[in-house]
Short mmCIF file of C-alpha atoms in Angstrom, two decimals:
data_model
loop_
_atom_site.label_atom_id
_atom_site.label_comp_id
_atom_site.label_asym_id
_atom_site.label_seq_id
_atom_site.Cartn_x
_atom_site.Cartn_y
_atom_site.Cartn_z
CA UNK A 27 24.32 -26.40 -12.23
CA UNK A 28 22.73 -24.06 -9.65
CA UNK A 29 19.00 -23.51 -9.74
CA UNK A 30 17.83 -20.08 -11.03
CA UNK A 31 16.67 -18.99 -7.57
CA UNK A 32 20.01 -19.99 -6.02
CA UNK A 33 21.85 -18.24 -8.87
CA UNK A 34 19.89 -15.05 -8.23
CA UNK A 35 20.60 -15.10 -4.49
CA UNK A 36 24.30 -15.78 -5.10
CA UNK A 37 24.42 -12.92 -7.60
CA UNK A 38 23.07 -10.45 -5.05
CA UNK A 39 25.64 -11.59 -2.49
CA UNK A 40 28.39 -11.18 -5.10
CA UNK A 41 27.23 -7.65 -5.90
CA UNK A 42 27.37 -6.78 -2.20
CA UNK A 43 30.93 -8.07 -2.08
CA UNK A 44 31.92 -6.05 -5.15
CA UNK A 45 30.29 -2.94 -3.66
CA UNK A 46 32.73 -3.05 -0.75
CA UNK A 47 35.56 -2.64 -3.28
CA UNK A 48 34.24 0.80 -4.09
CA UNK A 49 31.30 2.41 -5.96
CA UNK A 50 33.13 2.81 -9.27
CA UNK A 51 34.22 -0.84 -9.34
CA UNK A 52 30.71 -1.95 -8.48
CA UNK A 53 29.14 0.21 -11.18
CA UNK A 54 31.47 -1.09 -13.87
CA UNK A 55 30.78 -4.67 -12.79
CA UNK A 56 26.99 -4.27 -12.70
CA UNK A 57 26.90 -2.64 -16.17
CA UNK A 58 28.18 -5.92 -17.57
CA UNK A 59 25.57 -8.06 -15.80
CA UNK A 60 22.85 -8.25 -18.50
CA UNK A 61 25.23 -9.51 -21.18
CA UNK A 62 27.18 -11.61 -18.70
CA UNK A 63 24.02 -13.40 -17.55
CA UNK A 64 22.61 -13.67 -21.06
CA UNK A 65 19.42 -11.76 -20.27
CA UNK A 66 17.70 -9.59 -22.82
CA UNK A 67 14.74 -7.23 -22.74
CA UNK A 68 11.53 -8.60 -24.16
CA UNK A 69 7.78 -8.11 -24.24
CA UNK A 70 5.42 -9.87 -21.91
CA UNK A 71 2.88 -11.93 -23.80
CA UNK A 72 1.03 -13.77 -21.08
CA UNK A 73 0.72 -14.12 -17.35
CA UNK A 74 -0.92 -17.07 -15.59
CA UNK A 75 -2.44 -18.22 -18.85
CA UNK A 76 -4.06 -14.93 -19.84
CA UNK A 77 -2.81 -12.60 -22.57
CA UNK A 78 -1.56 -9.12 -21.70
CA UNK A 79 0.10 -6.51 -23.87
CA UNK A 80 2.63 -3.79 -23.20
CA UNK A 81 6.41 -3.60 -22.94
CA UNK A 82 7.97 -5.14 -19.86
CA UNK A 83 11.36 -6.45 -18.83
CA UNK A 84 12.13 -10.03 -17.99
CA UNK A 85 12.60 -10.63 -14.27
CA UNK A 86 16.39 -10.84 -14.37
CA UNK A 87 16.92 -7.83 -16.62
CA UNK A 88 14.52 -5.80 -14.50
CA UNK A 89 16.25 -6.76 -11.29
CA UNK A 90 19.83 -6.60 -12.54
CA UNK A 91 19.67 -4.48 -15.69
CA UNK A 92 18.97 -0.82 -16.37
CA UNK A 93 16.33 0.76 -14.17
CA UNK A 94 16.51 -1.84 -11.42
CA UNK A 95 16.49 -1.01 -7.74
CA UNK A 96 20.07 -2.26 -7.64
CA UNK A 97 20.98 0.31 -10.31
CA UNK A 98 19.36 3.05 -8.28
CA UNK A 99 21.47 2.66 -5.16
CA UNK A 100 24.63 1.86 -7.12
CA UNK A 101 24.13 5.21 -8.82
CA UNK A 102 23.78 4.03 -12.42
CA UNK A 103 22.04 6.29 -14.91
CA UNK A 104 18.26 6.29 -14.81
CA UNK A 105 15.69 7.22 -17.46
CA UNK A 106 14.70 10.87 -17.53
CA UNK A 107 11.92 11.28 -14.99
CA UNK A 108 11.73 15.07 -15.01
CA UNK A 109 8.27 15.02 -16.53
CA UNK A 110 6.76 12.01 -14.75
CA UNK A 111 8.06 10.79 -11.40
CA UNK A 112 9.37 7.24 -11.68
CA UNK A 113 7.55 4.74 -9.49
CA UNK A 114 10.00 1.99 -8.51
CA UNK A 115 8.99 -1.61 -8.95
CA UNK A 116 9.27 -4.04 -6.07
CA UNK A 117 12.10 -6.54 -6.30
CA UNK A 118 10.94 -10.13 -6.69
CA UNK A 119 13.96 -11.29 -4.67
CA UNK A 120 13.87 -11.04 -0.89
CA UNK A 121 17.67 -10.58 -0.77
CA UNK A 122 17.62 -7.54 -3.04
CA UNK A 123 14.65 -6.03 -1.19
CA UNK A 124 16.39 -6.45 2.16
CA UNK A 125 19.62 -5.02 0.74
CA UNK A 126 17.79 -1.93 -0.48
CA UNK A 127 15.99 -1.43 2.84
CA UNK A 128 19.23 -1.28 4.84
CA UNK A 129 21.14 0.82 2.32
CA UNK A 130 21.90 4.44 3.15
CA UNK A 131 19.20 6.74 1.70
CA UNK A 132 20.27 8.65 -1.43
CA UNK A 133 18.74 11.88 -0.14
CA UNK A 134 19.46 15.30 -1.65
CA UNK A 135 21.11 18.26 0.06
CA UNK A 136 17.91 19.54 1.70
CA UNK A 137 15.76 16.46 2.37
CA UNK A 138 12.25 16.61 3.81
CA UNK A 139 10.20 13.78 5.31
CA UNK A 140 6.64 13.17 6.53
CA UNK A 141 5.18 10.13 8.31
CA UNK A 142 1.48 9.81 7.51
CA UNK A 143 -0.99 7.51 9.26
CA UNK A 144 -4.23 6.58 7.49
CA UNK A 145 -7.05 6.03 9.94
CA UNK A 146 -10.62 4.99 9.34
CA UNK A 147 -13.28 2.41 9.93
CA UNK A 148 -12.89 -1.03 8.31
CA UNK A 149 -13.44 -0.94 4.54
CA UNK A 150 -13.26 2.86 4.29
CA UNK A 151 -10.89 2.59 1.32
CA UNK A 152 -7.53 3.16 3.04
CA UNK A 153 -5.60 0.55 1.04
CA UNK A 154 -7.12 1.67 -2.26
CA UNK A 155 -6.09 5.26 -1.54
CA UNK A 156 -2.61 4.14 -0.45
CA UNK A 157 -2.11 2.26 -3.72
CA UNK A 158 -3.23 5.29 -5.73
CA UNK A 159 -0.87 7.57 -3.83
CA UNK A 160 2.04 5.16 -4.34
CA UNK A 161 1.32 4.70 -8.04
CA UNK A 162 1.49 0.92 -7.84
CA UNK A 163 -0.72 -1.67 -6.16
CA UNK A 164 1.18 -3.14 -3.22
CA UNK A 165 -1.62 -3.35 -0.64
CA UNK A 166 -4.54 -5.81 -0.89
CA UNK A 167 -7.99 -4.35 -1.60
CA UNK A 168 -11.35 -6.03 -1.04
CA UNK A 169 -14.96 -5.10 -0.41
CA UNK A 170 -14.89 -7.29 2.71
CA UNK A 171 -13.71 -5.91 6.03
CA UNK A 172 -10.31 -6.61 7.61
CA UNK A 173 -8.47 -7.13 4.31
CA UNK A 174 -5.47 -5.36 5.87
CA UNK A 175 -4.49 -7.52 8.84
CA UNK A 176 -1.48 -5.60 10.10
CA UNK A 177 0.37 -2.36 9.56
CA UNK A 178 1.83 -2.01 6.06
CA UNK A 179 4.27 0.67 4.95
CA UNK A 180 4.59 2.46 1.61
CA UNK A 181 7.07 5.14 0.50
CA UNK A 182 6.54 8.07 -1.87
CA UNK A 183 9.73 9.84 -2.93
CA UNK A 184 9.67 12.87 -5.23
CA UNK A 185 12.50 15.37 -5.57
CA UNK A 186 13.63 16.31 -2.03
CA UNK A 187 10.49 15.05 -0.24
CA UNK A 188 9.75 11.59 1.13
CA UNK A 189 6.30 10.65 2.45
CA UNK A 190 5.99 7.43 4.45
CA UNK A 191 2.48 5.97 4.40
CA UNK A 192 1.36 3.74 7.25
CA UNK A 193 -1.68 1.82 5.98
CA UNK A 194 -3.28 0.58 9.18
CA UNK A 195 -6.08 -1.94 9.72
CA UNK A 196 -9.54 -0.49 10.24
CA UNK A 197 -10.02 0.63 13.82
CA UNK A 198 -12.10 -1.85 15.81
CA UNK A 199 -13.18 -2.17 19.43
CA UNK A 200 -11.68 -4.76 21.83
CA UNK A 201 -15.13 -6.38 22.03
CA UNK A 202 -15.22 -7.05 18.28
CA UNK A 203 -11.64 -8.30 18.33
CA UNK A 204 -12.51 -10.91 20.96
CA UNK A 205 -15.95 -11.78 19.59
CA UNK A 206 -14.66 -12.54 16.07
CA UNK A 207 -11.31 -14.00 17.21
CA UNK A 208 -9.39 -11.43 15.15
CA UNK A 209 -5.63 -10.95 15.29
CA UNK A 210 -4.39 -8.67 18.06
CA UNK A 211 -2.61 -6.62 15.38
CA UNK A 212 -5.99 -5.33 14.17
CA UNK A 213 -6.46 -3.75 17.58
CA UNK A 214 -2.92 -2.57 18.35
CA UNK A 215 -1.29 -1.46 15.08
CA UNK A 216 -3.22 1.78 14.49
CA UNK A 217 -2.34 2.98 17.99
CA UNK A 218 1.34 2.10 17.59
CA UNK A 219 1.47 3.98 14.27
CA UNK A 220 0.20 7.17 15.90
CA UNK A 221 3.24 7.34 18.20
CA UNK A 222 5.53 8.27 15.29
CA UNK A 223 3.04 10.12 13.05
CA UNK A 224 3.60 13.64 11.70
CA UNK A 225 0.14 13.81 10.11
CA UNK A 226 -3.08 11.83 10.39
CA UNK A 227 -5.39 11.28 7.42
CA UNK A 228 -8.87 10.32 8.59
CA UNK A 229 -10.77 8.58 5.82
CA UNK A 230 -14.58 8.44 5.77
CA UNK A 231 -16.59 6.46 3.22
CA UNK A 232 -19.46 8.82 2.36
CA UNK A 233 -21.20 6.14 0.30
CA UNK A 234 -21.99 4.19 3.49
CA UNK A 235 -25.13 5.88 4.81
CA UNK A 236 -24.98 3.87 8.05
CA UNK A 237 -21.56 5.11 9.19
CA UNK A 238 -20.85 8.34 7.32
CA UNK A 239 -22.70 10.73 9.66
CA UNK A 240 -20.15 10.43 12.46
CA UNK A 241 -16.59 9.40 13.14
CA UNK A 242 -16.32 6.03 14.84
CA UNK A 243 -15.69 6.06 18.61
CA UNK A 244 -12.34 4.36 18.01
CA UNK A 245 -11.20 7.06 15.55
CA UNK A 246 -12.30 9.81 17.93
CA UNK A 247 -10.51 8.14 20.81
CA UNK A 248 -7.33 7.89 18.76
CA UNK A 249 -7.53 11.54 17.66
CA UNK A 250 -8.17 12.64 21.24
CA UNK A 251 -5.27 10.70 22.72
CA UNK A 252 -2.89 12.07 20.05
CA UNK A 253 -4.44 15.52 19.70
CA UNK A 254 -0.98 17.08 19.25
CA UNK A 255 -0.63 15.36 15.84
CA UNK A 256 -2.07 17.44 12.96
CA UNK A 257 -4.93 15.80 11.09
CA UNK A 258 -6.89 16.20 7.87
CA UNK A 259 -10.25 14.78 6.81
CA UNK A 260 -10.73 12.93 3.53
CA UNK A 261 -14.28 12.24 2.40
CA UNK A 262 -13.87 9.24 0.13
CA UNK A 263 -16.05 7.80 -2.65
CA UNK A 264 -17.90 11.06 -3.27
CA UNK A 265 -18.58 9.87 -6.82
CA UNK A 266 -21.05 7.36 -5.35
CA UNK A 267 -23.33 10.11 -4.03
CA UNK A 268 -26.28 11.04 -6.23
CA UNK A 269 -26.86 14.27 -4.33
CA UNK A 270 -23.64 16.19 -3.71
CA UNK A 271 -25.52 18.48 -1.31
CA UNK A 272 -25.25 15.64 1.22
CA UNK A 273 -21.56 16.48 1.52
CA UNK A 274 -22.33 19.83 3.12
CA UNK A 275 -24.22 18.27 6.01
CA UNK A 276 -21.60 15.56 6.44
CA UNK A 277 -18.80 18.11 6.51
CA UNK A 278 -20.53 20.16 9.19
CA UNK A 279 -21.15 17.06 11.32
CA UNK A 280 -17.70 15.48 10.98
CA UNK A 281 -15.88 18.74 11.72
CA UNK A 282 -18.38 20.15 14.23
CA UNK A 283 -18.45 23.17 11.94
CA UNK A 284 -14.79 24.08 12.59
CA UNK A 285 -11.80 23.67 10.28
CA UNK A 286 -8.30 24.83 11.20
CA UNK A 287 -9.63 26.80 14.15
CA UNK A 288 -12.15 28.80 12.14
CA UNK A 289 -15.90 28.52 11.94
CA UNK A 290 -16.71 26.76 8.71
CA UNK A 291 -18.35 28.94 6.06
CA UNK A 292 -19.89 26.40 3.74
CA UNK A 293 -20.45 28.70 0.75
CA UNK A 294 -16.84 29.93 0.77
CA UNK A 295 -15.09 26.75 1.78
CA UNK A 296 -16.69 24.37 -0.70
CA UNK A 297 -16.69 25.13 -4.43
CA UNK A 298 -19.14 23.41 -6.74
CA UNK A 299 -16.47 20.88 -7.76
CA UNK A 300 -16.22 18.47 -4.80
CA UNK A 301 -12.86 17.05 -5.86
CA UNK A 302 -10.78 20.03 -4.77
CA UNK A 303 -9.57 20.33 -1.21
CA UNK A 304 -10.87 23.05 1.06
CA UNK A 305 -8.33 25.40 2.56
CA UNK A 306 -8.99 27.42 5.66
CA UNK A 307 -7.30 30.46 7.20
CA UNK A 308 -4.61 29.97 9.80
CA UNK A 309 -5.94 29.15 13.23
CA UNK A 310 -5.69 31.84 15.88
CA UNK A 311 -5.75 29.26 18.66
CA UNK A 312 -3.59 26.26 17.64
CA UNK A 313 -4.04 24.50 20.97
CA UNK A 314 -6.87 21.97 20.79
CA UNK A 315 -9.49 22.14 23.47
CA UNK A 316 -10.17 19.15 25.70
CA UNK A 317 -12.40 16.62 24.07
CA UNK A 318 -14.94 14.69 26.04
CA UNK A 319 -18.45 13.41 26.24
CA UNK A 320 -19.87 10.36 24.51
CA UNK A 321 -22.15 12.57 22.41
CA UNK A 322 -19.26 13.80 20.22
CA UNK A 323 -19.56 12.70 16.59
CA UNK A 324 -16.95 14.91 14.88
CA UNK A 325 -13.50 16.41 15.35
CA UNK A 326 -13.12 20.21 15.28
CA UNK A 327 -9.33 20.24 14.81
CA UNK A 328 -8.90 19.10 11.20
CA UNK A 329 -6.51 21.38 9.32
CA UNK A 330 -7.86 20.61 5.86
CA UNK A 331 -10.70 18.77 4.15
CA UNK A 332 -10.42 16.82 0.90
CA UNK A 333 -13.30 15.39 -1.08
CA UNK A 334 -12.30 12.77 -3.58
CA UNK A 335 -12.87 9.46 -5.22
CA UNK A 336 -9.99 7.09 -4.65
CA UNK A 337 -10.60 5.85 -8.19
CA UNK A 338 -10.01 9.32 -9.67
CA UNK A 339 -6.30 9.89 -10.21
CA UNK A 340 -6.77 13.66 -10.56
CA UNK A 341 -8.25 13.94 -7.08
CA UNK A 342 -5.61 11.64 -5.60
CA UNK A 343 -2.83 13.70 -7.18
CA UNK A 344 -4.16 16.82 -5.42
CA UNK A 345 -3.95 15.03 -2.08
CA UNK A 346 -0.53 13.61 -2.89
CA UNK A 347 0.91 17.04 -3.70
CA UNK A 348 -0.50 18.36 -0.43
CA UNK A 349 1.25 15.58 1.53
CA UNK A 350 4.56 16.21 -0.26
CA UNK A 351 4.26 19.92 0.53
CA UNK A 352 3.75 19.14 4.24
CA UNK A 353 7.04 17.24 4.50
CA UNK A 354 9.34 18.76 7.11
CA UNK A 355 13.13 19.23 6.95
CA UNK A 356 14.80 16.04 8.07
CA UNK A 357 16.69 12.97 6.82
CA UNK A 358 14.97 10.36 4.67
CA UNK A 359 14.32 6.99 6.24
CA UNK A 360 14.58 4.97 3.01
CA UNK A 361 16.38 4.88 -0.30
CA UNK A 362 14.40 6.36 -3.18
CA UNK A 363 14.16 2.88 -4.73
CA UNK A 364 12.00 1.61 -1.85
CA UNK A 365 8.26 1.46 -2.53
CA UNK A 366 7.25 -0.76 0.39
CA UNK A 367 8.91 -2.60 3.25
CA UNK A 368 6.91 -5.76 2.55
CA UNK A 369 8.79 -8.78 1.24
CA UNK A 370 7.80 -10.01 -2.24
CA UNK A 371 6.38 -13.17 -0.67
CA UNK A 372 4.19 -11.11 1.66
CA UNK A 373 2.89 -9.04 -1.24
CA UNK A 374 2.03 -12.19 -3.19
CA UNK A 375 0.27 -13.81 -0.23
CA UNK A 376 -1.75 -10.64 0.40
CA UNK A 377 -2.85 -10.32 -3.23
CA UNK A 378 -3.96 -13.97 -3.26
CA UNK A 379 -5.84 -13.39 -0.03
CA UNK A 380 -7.51 -10.35 -1.60
CA UNK A 381 -8.92 -12.52 -4.39
CA UNK A 382 -10.05 -15.17 -1.93
CA UNK A 383 -11.99 -12.53 -0.01
CA UNK A 384 -13.49 -11.23 -3.24
CA UNK A 385 -14.69 -14.55 -4.66
CA UNK A 386 -15.39 -16.82 -1.68
CA UNK A 387 -18.59 -16.53 0.37
CA UNK A 388 -19.05 -15.68 4.05
CA UNK A 389 -16.44 -17.11 6.39
CA UNK A 390 -14.73 -19.39 3.84
CA UNK A 391 -11.83 -17.06 2.86
CA UNK A 392 -10.99 -16.33 6.50
CA UNK A 393 -10.33 -20.05 7.09
CA UNK A 394 -7.88 -20.53 4.21
CA UNK A 395 -4.23 -21.06 5.16
CA UNK A 396 -1.56 -20.18 2.58
CA UNK A 397 1.79 -21.89 2.15
CA UNK A 398 4.34 -20.96 -0.54
CA UNK A 399 5.99 -24.11 -1.90
CA UNK A 400 8.02 -22.66 -4.80
CA UNK A 401 9.44 -19.18 -5.45
CA UNK A 402 12.10 -19.23 -8.14
CA UNK A 403 13.20 -17.90 -11.49
CA UNK A 404 12.09 -19.96 -14.49
CA UNK A 405 14.18 -20.87 -17.55
CA UNK A 406 12.92 -17.83 -19.49
CA UNK A 407 13.44 -15.37 -16.67
CA UNK A 408 9.86 -15.51 -15.42
CA UNK A 409 8.93 -15.68 -11.75
CA UNK A 410 7.54 -19.14 -10.92
CA UNK A 411 5.33 -19.38 -7.84
CA UNK A 412 3.53 -22.39 -6.40
CA UNK A 413 1.27 -21.71 -3.46
CA UNK A 414 -0.76 -24.28 -1.57
CA UNK A 415 -4.16 -23.26 -0.18
CA UNK A 416 -5.20 -25.32 2.84
CA UNK A 417 -8.88 -25.42 3.87
CA UNK A 418 -10.52 -27.15 6.87
CA UNK A 419 -13.55 -28.68 5.11
CA UNK A 420 -14.11 -30.82 2.03
CA UNK A 421 -16.96 -28.52 1.02
CA UNK A 422 -14.55 -25.58 1.06
CA UNK A 423 -12.24 -27.45 -1.33
CA UNK A 424 -15.06 -27.75 -3.86
CA UNK A 425 -16.06 -24.09 -3.43
CA UNK A 426 -12.51 -22.84 -3.93
CA UNK A 427 -11.80 -24.99 -6.98
CA UNK A 428 -15.13 -24.12 -8.58
CA UNK A 429 -16.92 -25.85 -11.43
CA UNK A 430 -14.38 -27.55 -13.68
CA UNK A 431 -11.61 -25.64 -11.86
CA UNK A 432 -12.75 -22.32 -13.29
CA UNK A 433 -12.68 -20.31 -10.04
CA UNK A 434 -9.18 -21.26 -8.95
CA UNK A 435 -7.95 -20.63 -12.50
CA UNK A 436 -9.54 -17.18 -12.55
CA UNK A 437 -7.98 -16.30 -9.19
CA UNK A 438 -4.55 -17.40 -10.45
CA UNK A 439 -4.90 -15.28 -13.58
CA UNK A 440 -5.95 -12.14 -11.72
CA UNK A 441 -3.22 -12.53 -9.09
CA UNK A 442 -0.65 -13.08 -11.85
CA UNK A 443 -1.74 -9.90 -13.60
CA UNK A 444 -1.41 -7.87 -10.39
CA UNK A 445 2.00 -9.35 -9.58
CA UNK A 446 3.24 -8.55 -13.08
CA UNK A 447 2.46 -4.86 -12.49
CA UNK A 448 4.16 -4.94 -9.08
CA UNK A 449 7.35 -6.79 -10.06
CA UNK A 450 7.44 -5.77 -13.76
CA UNK A 451 8.17 -9.30 -14.92
CA UNK A 452 6.41 -12.38 -16.27
CA UNK A 453 4.69 -14.37 -13.53
CA UNK A 454 3.74 -18.03 -13.71
CA UNK A 455 1.49 -18.74 -10.73
CA UNK A 456 0.10 -22.14 -9.79
CA UNK A 457 -2.41 -22.58 -6.97
CA UNK A 458 -3.25 -25.94 -5.44
CA UNK A 459 -6.07 -26.63 -2.96
CA UNK A 460 -5.64 -29.20 -0.22
CA UNK A 461 -7.73 -30.38 2.72
CA UNK A 462 -6.16 -29.37 6.02
CA UNK A 463 -5.38 -32.44 8.11
#
């Protein structure tokens, strides 16, 4: 008898074969899948040993039953999402994810699209904001710098508009990249993203009093080189400021007192509620002036300013609606069922790495190598994952395991909870720690 993982892969290949017979044949065949495979809907009771409540689907019924990504591009009926936009789950099977990525987009008659690049210093909150905009956590988040190691892509699709988010690593200098032996992707990816951007979102953490008073030289260099790309400024984590009056000075400094080509009038542009975005009149002179001089600390060509907390969904929704409204007429790049281009294994590895960065001290998490040993469907439809964590020192093994194995168990539980929300299925995660030889 074939293993569950092999059965799942074979099922996807079979569906592809049926699809070539015609859409109607494929739809009729897929409707029979849940009963044919013996899968039923059920409630999730626990993940990675911890109890969670709330209705969920088992992995197989989510992937191959009603509401799955497979349903979406086969054209099967979907729940009514007229009131609340449906956020697609990520498939836990690489084959289905790849199939969805190459499928022709199901765009409406008048599609619109916008490619958005998020720029900012390391740890400015770019991944947190991206997750909030997407409506599901697919990017790793940590208080430590360089959590995002390479460019990651997320997709927001609502009605006729599709916004493609490019969550880039924090901009760093070549000197830091060499000094700390960081991946070359940390240096190159933000610049590559700018080549195809329609809009740049510059994120500044206003809670960091050491960096908030000016844009980093790397951000300014990027904005200057791609000055033809429209940009907006987002002042993040404003809820951390005790004195909101600080925002006025920061805004003047980071914009050089100019927004959308007009001299900034603080009293008119900024209402007492800092969460709303600040609109400005149309610019009379749309052509940016040459930028130069090492003394520059701000950028006078931002079209809009937003002040928000990435943890406040109301503020994030305001920004999201702005991005959707900026989408330009053009064909979609992805099917509406795509939330991210990452593979499920990449998402899992990144979430585990996030927890390692959160709980391990100093340089320890940066020296951990991850290796996925098992990724398969369990007997009850749950996703079974076994990942091996390889560390270079015996002392690191003890740190990672923790007293009586409590730390590694806590990491497994938290990762399992996050993966359940991403894949919408039960997750059984086992982590093992080994000494690297």
